XYZ file of C-alpha atoms in Angstrom:
76
model
C 75.243 106.922 116.294
C 72.019 106.296 117.344
C 70.886 102.722 117.232
C 67.208 102.483 116.365
C 65.831 100.716 119.164
C 66.911 103.270 121.441
C 65.089 105.338 123.597
C 67.335 108.256 122.052
C 65.942 107.521 118.355
C 62.356 107.583 119.760
C 63.231 110.789 121.341
C 64.586 112.523 117.817
C 61.341 111.194 116.215
C 59.164 112.620 118.679
C 60.881 116.002 118.486
C 61.376 116.115 115.006
C 65.248 116.166 115.056
C 66.026 112.876 113.269
C 66.659 114.904 109.832
C 69.786 116.257 111.186
C 71.307 112.910 111.597
C 70.030 111.492 107.972
C 71.181 114.375 106.031
C 74.228 113.396 104.175
C 77.672 115.036 105.037
C 79.753 115.949 101.920
C 83.225 115.513 104.296
C 81.969 111.966 105.972
C 84.781 110.217 103.955
C 88.102 112.652 103.592
C 91.287 110.868 104.247
C 93.033 114.191 104.468
C 90.663 116.155 106.042
C 89.114 119.711 104.112
C 90.928 121.969 106.652
C 93.303 124.425 106.731
C 95.835 122.339 108.445
C 95.783 119.073 106.226
C 97.885 115.678 106.930
C 101.605 116.394 106.351
C 101.994 112.999 104.415
C 98.927 113.934 101.807
C 101.853 115.068 99.628
C 103.404 111.839 100.059
C 100.388 109.439 100.027
C 99.932 110.874 96.386
C 103.048 110.816 94.953
C 103.679 107.164 96.157
C 99.987 106.483 94.506
C 101.165 107.799 91.160
C 104.493 106.046 91.080
C 102.527 102.897 91.473
C 99.805 103.233 89.015
C 102.761 104.166 86.505
C 105.059 101.715 87.272
C 101.689 98.986 86.920
C 101.082 100.469 83.477
C 104.576 100.167 82.145
C 104.878 96.651 83.310
C 102.116 95.916 80.365
C 102.232 96.746 76.637
C 100.178 98.927 75.228
C 99.632 98.463 71.305
C 97.285 100.725 69.081
C 94.810 99.071 66.938
C 94.506 99.750 62.915
C 91.443 101.532 61.978
C 89.548 98.461 60.289
C 89.968 96.435 63.613
C 88.531 99.220 65.450
C 85.763 99.580 63.247
C 85.080 96.219 63.317
C 84.987 95.870 67.187
C 82.579 99.001 67.196
C 79.911 97.327 64.866
C 79.674 93.471 66.337
């Protein structure tokens, strides 16, 4: 990370290498890394997230609307 007011930033501008630091990296935020040796807790974390999502959905009743009320909502 190079701050804008620094001499290093000015040097990057002069030498035309600033684009190296401004390009977006597709792996900038990968929680479990995108490498062959991945985090050992990855599967556990996915299972925990799925469990909590299912428990959240089970807590609230889901009711299907009849066709007439669905059509009224779309029109109005």
